[in-house]
Tab-separated table of C-alpha atoms in Angstrom:
chain	number	residue	atom	x	y	z
A	119	MET	CA	94.914	113.425	92.331
A	120	ASN	CA	97.780	111.781	92.786
A	121	ALA	CA	97.942	113.341	96.905
A	122	PHE	CA	94.507	112.197	97.693
A	123	LEU	CA	94.477	108.728	96.455
A	124	SER	CA	98.150	108.068	97.651
A	125	ALA	CA	96.665	108.636	100.574
A	126	SER	CA	93.677	106.262	99.854
A	127	SER	CA	94.635	102.434	101.452
A	128	TYR	CA	92.105	101.362	99.878
A	129	PHE	CA	92.122	102.507	95.763
A	130	GLY	CA	94.067	99.927	94.258
A	131	ILE	CA	92.588	96.819	96.017
A	132	LEU	CA	89.231	98.241	94.675
A	133	LEU	CA	90.206	99.258	91.839
A	134	SER	CA	90.878	95.771	90.500
A	135	LEU	CA	88.762	93.884	92.374
A	136	ILE	CA	86.101	95.794	90.884
A	137	ALA	CA	88.180	95.187	87.469
A	138	TYR	CA	87.927	91.575	88.039
A	139	ILE	CA	84.656	91.412	88.180
A	140	PHE	CA	83.878	93.460	86.180
A	141	ALA	CA	85.582	91.553	83.546
A	142	VAL	CA	84.236	88.213	85.049
A	143	TRP	CA	80.911	89.431	83.874
A	144	ILE	CA	82.340	90.332	80.464
A	145	LYS	CA	83.308	87.015	79.704
A	146	LYS	CA	79.941	85.203	81.401
A	147	LYS	CA	78.059	87.243	78.742
A	148	PHE	CA	80.304	86.987	75.679
A	149	GLY	CA	82.119	83.780	76.453
A	150	TYR	CA	84.711	84.354	74.240
A	151	ALA	CA	87.897	81.972	74.936
A	152	PHE	CA	90.081	85.469	74.459
A	153	LEU	CA	87.876	87.457	77.177
A	154	ASN	CA	90.474	85.560	79.597
A	155	PRO	CA	89.223	87.954	82.722
A	156	LEU	CA	92.306	88.273	83.734
A	157	LEU	CA	93.588	89.942	80.355
A	158	VAL	CA	90.345	91.971	80.346
A	159	ALA	CA	90.805	93.102	83.938
A	160	ILE	CA	94.727	93.757	83.110
A	161	ILE	CA	93.929	96.296	80.509
A	162	ILE	CA	90.885	98.146	82.519
A	163	THR	CA	93.196	98.552	85.744
A	164	VAL	CA	95.930	100.137	82.578
A	165	ALA	CA	93.722	102.285	81.157
A	166	ALA	CA	92.116	103.740	84.906
A	167	VAL	CA	95.013	104.650	86.220
A	168	LEU	CA	96.257	106.141	82.587
A	169	LEU	CA	93.221	107.809	82.084
A	170	LEU	CA	93.349	109.438	86.237
A	171	ASN	CA	96.853	109.895	85.430
A	172	VAL	CA	98.073	108.322	88.636
A	173	ASP	CA	101.268	107.525	88.870
A	174	TYR	CA	102.163	103.533	89.369
A	175	GLU	CA	103.395	103.945	93.185
A	176	VAL	CA	99.898	105.545	93.961
A	177	TYR	CA	97.842	102.981	92.557
A	178	ASN	CA	100.564	99.739	93.795
A	179	SER	CA	101.140	101.456	97.244
A	180	SER	CA	97.688	99.459	98.190
A	181	ALA	CA	96.976	96.960	95.372
A	182	LYS	CA	100.470	94.822	96.738
A	183	TYR	CA	98.863	93.541	99.759
A	184	LEU	CA	96.336	91.538	96.997
A	185	SER	CA	99.507	90.249	96.276
A	186	PHE	CA	99.768	88.664	99.788
A	187	LEU	CA	97.162	85.506	98.869
A	188	LEU	CA	98.933	84.187	95.731
A	189	THR	CA	100.755	82.174	97.955
A	190	PRO	CA	97.354	80.820	99.614
A	191	ALA	CA	96.404	80.984	96.809
A	192	THR	CA	98.718	78.360	94.928
A	193	VAL	CA	98.776	75.894	98.384
A	194	CYS	CA	94.657	75.978	98.057
A	195	LEU	CA	95.467	73.778	94.364
A	196	ALA	CA	96.694	71.109	97.117
A	197	VAL	CA	92.860	70.143	98.083
A	198	PRO	CA	92.022	69.036	94.301
A	199	LEU	CA	95.209	67.020	94.958
A	200	TYR	CA	94.032	65.451	97.463
A	201	GLU	CA	90.280	64.422	96.852
A	202	GLN	CA	92.263	62.439	93.255
A	203	PHE	CA	95.307	61.431	95.594
A	204	ASP	CA	95.189	57.766	93.870
A	205	LYS	CA	94.859	58.747	90.157
A	206	LEU	CA	98.388	60.617	91.089
A	207	LYS	CA	99.454	56.868	92.598
A	208	GLU	CA	98.747	55.201	90.276
A	209	ASN	CA	100.178	57.143	87.476
A	210	ALA	CA	103.082	58.557	88.746
A	211	ALA	CA	105.968	57.367	86.438
A	212	ALA	CA	104.363	59.134	83.434
A	213	ILE	CA	103.106	62.389	85.589
A	214	LEU	CA	106.185	62.804	85.939
A	215	ILE	CA	107.697	62.427	82.686
A	216	GLY	CA	105.586	64.385	81.284
A	217	ILE	CA	106.573	67.077	83.299
A	218	PHE	CA	109.778	66.650	82.878
A	219	SER	CA	110.085	66.616	79.229
A	220	GLY	CA	107.785	69.569	80.094
A	221	VAL	CA	109.867	71.935	81.341
A	222	LEU	CA	113.033	70.450	79.708
A	223	THR	CA	111.467	71.302	76.089
A	224	SER	CA	110.310	75.211	78.281
A	225	ILE	CA	113.966	75.883	79.568
A	226	ALA	CA	115.737	74.307	76.162
A	227	SER	CA	113.547	76.366	74.214
A	228	ILE	CA	114.650	79.655	75.467
A	229	PHE	CA	117.528	78.208	75.551
A	230	ALA	CA	117.905	77.538	71.780
A	231	MET	CA	115.597	82.087	71.155
A	232	SER	CA	118.727	83.618	73.710
A	233	LYS	CA	121.877	82.508	71.792
A	234	LEU	CA	119.220	82.662	67.670
A	235	PHE	CA	118.559	86.710	69.012
A	236	GLY	CA	121.823	87.234	70.803
A	237	LEU	CA	120.390	87.602	73.961
A	238	SER	CA	122.427	88.800	76.927
A	239	ARG	CA	123.618	85.907	79.270
A	240	SER	CA	120.772	88.546	82.204
A	241	GLU	CA	117.893	88.824	79.485
A	242	PHE	CA	118.305	85.472	79.456
A	243	VAL	CA	117.879	84.315	83.263
A	244	THR	CA	114.951	86.562	82.836
A	245	PHE	CA	112.333	84.117	81.156
A	246	LEU	CA	113.364	80.673	82.243
A	247	PRO	CA	110.889	80.712	84.460
A	248	LYS	CA	108.166	81.970	82.775
A	249	SER	CA	106.443	78.352	82.710
A	250	ILE	CA	105.847	78.061	87.006
A	251	THR	CA	104.208	80.277	89.086
A	252	THR	CA	104.707	83.666	89.656
A	253	ALA	CA	106.318	82.561	93.969
A	254	ILE	CA	108.982	80.394	93.218
A	255	GLY	CA	110.160	82.162	89.476
A	256	LEU	CA	110.397	85.930	91.366
A	257	SER	CA	113.037	84.447	93.925
A	258	VAL	CA	114.736	82.423	90.796
A	259	SER	CA	114.943	85.221	88.369
A	260	GLU	CA	116.235	87.018	90.818
A	261	GLU	CA	119.007	84.632	92.334
A	262	LEU	CA	120.203	84.145	88.814
A	263	GLY	CA	120.205	87.717	88.451
A	264	GLY	CA	117.704	88.159	85.364
A	265	TYR	CA	115.284	91.365	85.055
A	266	VAL	CA	112.237	90.277	87.780
A	267	SER	CA	109.955	93.439	86.788
A	268	ILE	CA	110.210	91.767	83.070
A	269	THR	CA	109.711	88.193	84.291
A	270	VAL	CA	106.734	89.074	86.133
A	271	ALA	CA	105.375	89.939	83.081
A	272	ALA	CA	106.032	86.899	81.448
A	273	ILE	CA	105.028	84.753	83.605
A	274	ILE	CA	101.698	87.048	83.960
A	275	VAL	CA	101.130	86.336	79.358
A	276	THR	CA	103.004	82.488	80.178
A	277	GLY	CA	99.582	81.742	81.826
A	278	VAL	CA	97.037	84.179	80.187
A	279	LEU	CA	98.320	82.565	77.140
A	280	GLY	CA	98.094	79.215	78.363
A	281	ASN	CA	94.830	79.809	79.797
A	282	ILE	CA	93.780	81.375	76.800
A	283	ILE	CA	94.810	78.103	73.969
A	284	CYS	CA	94.589	75.252	76.039
A	285	GLU	CA	92.071	73.306	74.592
A	286	GLY	CA	92.358	74.379	71.317
A	287	ILE	CA	95.523	72.467	71.566
A	288	LEU	CA	94.281	69.746	72.704
A	289	LYS	CA	91.611	69.479	70.456
A	290	LEU	CA	93.993	70.017	68.131
A	291	PHE	CA	96.466	67.554	68.694
A	292	ARG	CA	93.640	64.683	70.082
A	293	ILE	CA	94.539	64.882	73.941
A	294	GLU	CA	91.632	63.240	75.314
A	295	ASP	CA	93.368	61.645	78.646
A	296	PRO	CA	92.151	63.938	81.917
A	297	ILE	CA	95.913	62.976	83.423
A	298	ALA	CA	97.976	64.425	80.206
A	299	LYS	CA	96.070	67.692	80.567
A	300	GLY	CA	96.619	68.496	83.261
A	301	ALA	CA	100.293	67.302	83.636
A	302	ALA	CA	100.643	69.821	80.216
A	303	ILE	CA	98.471	72.351	81.434
A	304	GLY	CA	100.034	72.925	84.776
A	305	THR	CA	103.550	72.637	83.548
A	306	SER	CA	103.727	74.741	80.747
A	307	SER	CA	101.206	78.073	81.914
A	308	HIS	CA	100.902	77.883	86.377
A	309	ALA	CA	98.751	78.919	87.872
A	310	ILE	CA	96.614	80.589	85.579
A	311	GLY	CA	96.204	77.930	83.485
A	312	THR	CA	95.106	75.474	87.007
A	313	SER	CA	91.357	77.360	86.669
A	314	LYS	CA	91.359	76.812	83.305
A	315	ALA	CA	91.916	73.144	84.014
A	316	ILE	CA	89.979	73.227	86.776
A	317	GLU	CA	87.318	74.291	84.684
A	318	ILE	CA	87.981	71.396	82.589
A	319	GLY	CA	87.447	68.457	84.842
A	320	GLU	CA	88.123	67.725	88.663
A	321	VAL	CA	91.267	65.275	87.620
A	322	GLU	CA	92.587	67.889	84.744
A	323	GLY	CA	92.636	70.334	87.523
A	324	ALA	CA	94.166	68.237	90.303
A	325	ILE	CA	96.811	66.771	88.115
A	326	SER	CA	97.571	69.798	86.867
A	327	SER	CA	97.573	71.905	90.674
A	328	LEU	CA	101.351	68.664	90.946
A	329	SER	CA	102.374	69.566	87.441
A	330	ILE	CA	102.682	73.609	89.091
A	331	VAL	CA	104.753	72.158	91.987
A	332	VAL	CA	106.685	69.856	89.717
A	333	ALA	CA	107.684	71.603	88.131
A	334	GLY	CA	109.118	74.823	89.818
A	335	ILE	CA	111.362	72.563	91.714
A	336	MET	CA	112.726	71.227	88.497
A	337	THR	CA	112.678	74.477	86.904
A	338	VAL	CA	114.407	75.861	89.736
A	339	LEU	CA	117.274	72.917	88.966
A	340	LEU	CA	117.538	73.459	85.489
A	341	SER	CA	117.788	77.024	84.949
A	342	SER	CA	120.861	76.691	87.325
A	343	LEU	CA	122.013	74.122	84.847
A	344	PHE	CA	121.408	76.108	81.871
A	345	ALA	CA	122.022	79.521	83.333
A	346	GLY	CA	125.990	77.768	83.845
A	347	LEU	CA	126.166	77.425	79.964
A	348	TYR	CA	125.027	79.876	78.753
């Protein structure tokens, strides 16, 4: 099976797309928040690879081309930001302070828990970029000496959880302002969370898109600082 599929340039891409399309159908049919399409697609893909007894390298040899779309997909999030640019200018100070507070809280909590559980410096820096987009997070982890593969998993888990629980958290704390919602979602759960913000509203999606970029820059700067303190 490995020999047959390793000769295919489309196996990984086809499996990933079918899994995601099926996952989207499941979400629309049942509507439960925990049935996040990305999460379900990951589960389906892993199950298919295991059932077919296919090596990960064989699957990834063709599926890796999908990752090339990550950067342009992230750039496309600038469209709703452009459409809501007036609101951004009116609330620039509040948005930047909110994003900085979120980034600082994320990094400080990782620092505290790493100390509490006795993690090594490499393990600590691995989790620092968990709340920013993969394109930036991988570079941060690699530069600081973290375990890149674990960083990828942490970023995905953070984004999926943010996508699933963000509406419930916003309701729990009675956060109703669309700008506050967008800043919170984008800062804590990057592009995967932003897809939910776009579903909630145009303003939320625009501010969440901005938060991805700003939070990424702030995380790069603060990660280097905290890594030096560990």
